[in-house]
């Protein structure tokens, strides 16, 4: 799910939740999976359709806030 699309859908309260997980192959980076009301999951990607991953949890938190969510689950 591209970031701009996720933000627009977030404005319409489309997202049920978010999960933050360790990136496979690089345990120093985190990525976001969004869940809609039908429990379908989407990996958050940039506008070039590349998955967004960050070393800093604060960057991930800011992305989740921009999407309109106030809570998320972290999986180690």
Short mmCIF file of C-alpha atoms in Angstrom, two decimals:
data_model
loop_
_atom_site.label_atom_id
_atom_site.label_comp_id
_atom_site.label_asym_id
_atom_site.label_seq_id
_atom_site.Cartn_x
_atom_site.Cartn_y
_atom_site.Cartn_z
CA UNK A 1 0.00 0.00 0.00
CA UNK A 2 1.54 3.27 -1.11
CA UNK A 3 1.94 5.89 1.61
CA UNK A 4 -0.23 8.56 -0.07
CA UNK A 5 -3.05 6.04 -0.57
CA UNK A 6 -2.76 4.85 3.04
CA UNK A 7 -3.01 8.43 4.32
CA UNK A 8 -6.13 9.10 2.22
CA UNK A 9 -7.77 5.86 3.39
CA UNK A 10 -6.80 6.73 6.98
CA UNK A 11 -8.74 9.99 6.72
CA UNK A 12 -11.81 7.86 6.02
CA UNK A 13 -11.06 5.64 9.06
CA UNK A 14 -10.36 2.67 6.77
CA UNK A 15 -7.61 1.12 8.90
CA UNK A 16 -8.43 -1.18 11.77
CA UNK A 17 -4.86 -1.50 13.03
CA UNK A 18 -1.15 -1.61 12.35
CA UNK A 19 1.62 -4.02 13.16
CA UNK A 20 5.30 -3.14 13.32
CA UNK A 21 7.61 -6.03 12.59
CA UNK A 22 11.31 -6.71 12.21
CA UNK A 23 12.34 -6.65 8.57
CA UNK A 24 13.25 -10.12 7.30
CA UNK A 25 16.95 -10.28 6.50
CA UNK A 26 17.77 -7.12 8.48
CA UNK A 27 16.91 -7.26 12.19
CA UNK A 28 17.94 -3.60 12.64
CA UNK A 29 15.03 -2.32 10.54
CA UNK A 30 11.28 -2.20 11.16
CA UNK A 31 8.38 -2.17 8.69
CA UNK A 32 4.63 -1.52 8.97
CA UNK A 33 1.73 -3.77 8.04
CA UNK A 34 -1.71 -2.15 7.94
CA UNK A 35 -4.95 -4.06 8.49
CA UNK A 36 -8.30 -3.02 7.07
CA UNK A 37 -11.78 -3.79 8.41
CA UNK A 38 -11.81 -7.08 6.48
CA UNK A 39 -8.57 -8.19 8.24
CA UNK A 40 -6.60 -7.93 5.00
CA UNK A 41 -2.98 -6.87 5.55
CA UNK A 42 -0.91 -4.44 3.49
CA UNK A 43 2.79 -3.62 3.69
CA UNK A 44 3.34 0.14 3.81
CA UNK A 45 5.39 1.29 0.81
CA UNK A 46 6.72 4.57 -0.52
CA UNK A 47 5.26 6.14 -3.64
CA UNK A 48 7.70 4.12 -5.80
CA UNK A 49 6.10 0.97 -4.32
CA UNK A 50 9.21 0.03 -2.31
CA UNK A 51 8.46 -1.21 1.24
CA UNK A 52 9.22 1.42 3.85
CA UNK A 53 11.64 0.21 6.53
CA UNK A 54 13.37 2.28 9.19
CA UNK A 55 16.00 1.72 11.82
CA UNK A 56 14.42 4.32 14.13
CA UNK A 57 11.13 3.41 15.79
CA UNK A 58 10.33 7.15 16.00
CA UNK A 59 10.15 7.33 12.19
CA UNK A 60 7.75 4.39 12.14
CA UNK A 61 5.59 6.04 14.82
CA UNK A 62 5.40 9.25 12.76
CA UNK A 63 4.28 7.28 9.67
CA UNK A 64 1.56 5.53 11.65
CA UNK A 65 0.33 8.86 13.02
CA UNK A 66 0.21 10.33 9.49
CA UNK A 67 -1.99 7.42 8.47
CA UNK A 68 -4.40 8.29 11.26
CA UNK A 69 -3.81 5.50 13.75
CA UNK A 70 -3.07 6.06 17.42
CA UNK A 71 -2.17 2.50 18.42
CA UNK A 72 -0.11 -0.30 16.93
CA UNK A 73 1.33 -3.66 17.90
CA UNK A 74 5.06 -4.41 17.81
CA UNK A 75 6.32 -7.92 17.06
CA UNK A 76 9.92 -8.70 17.98
#
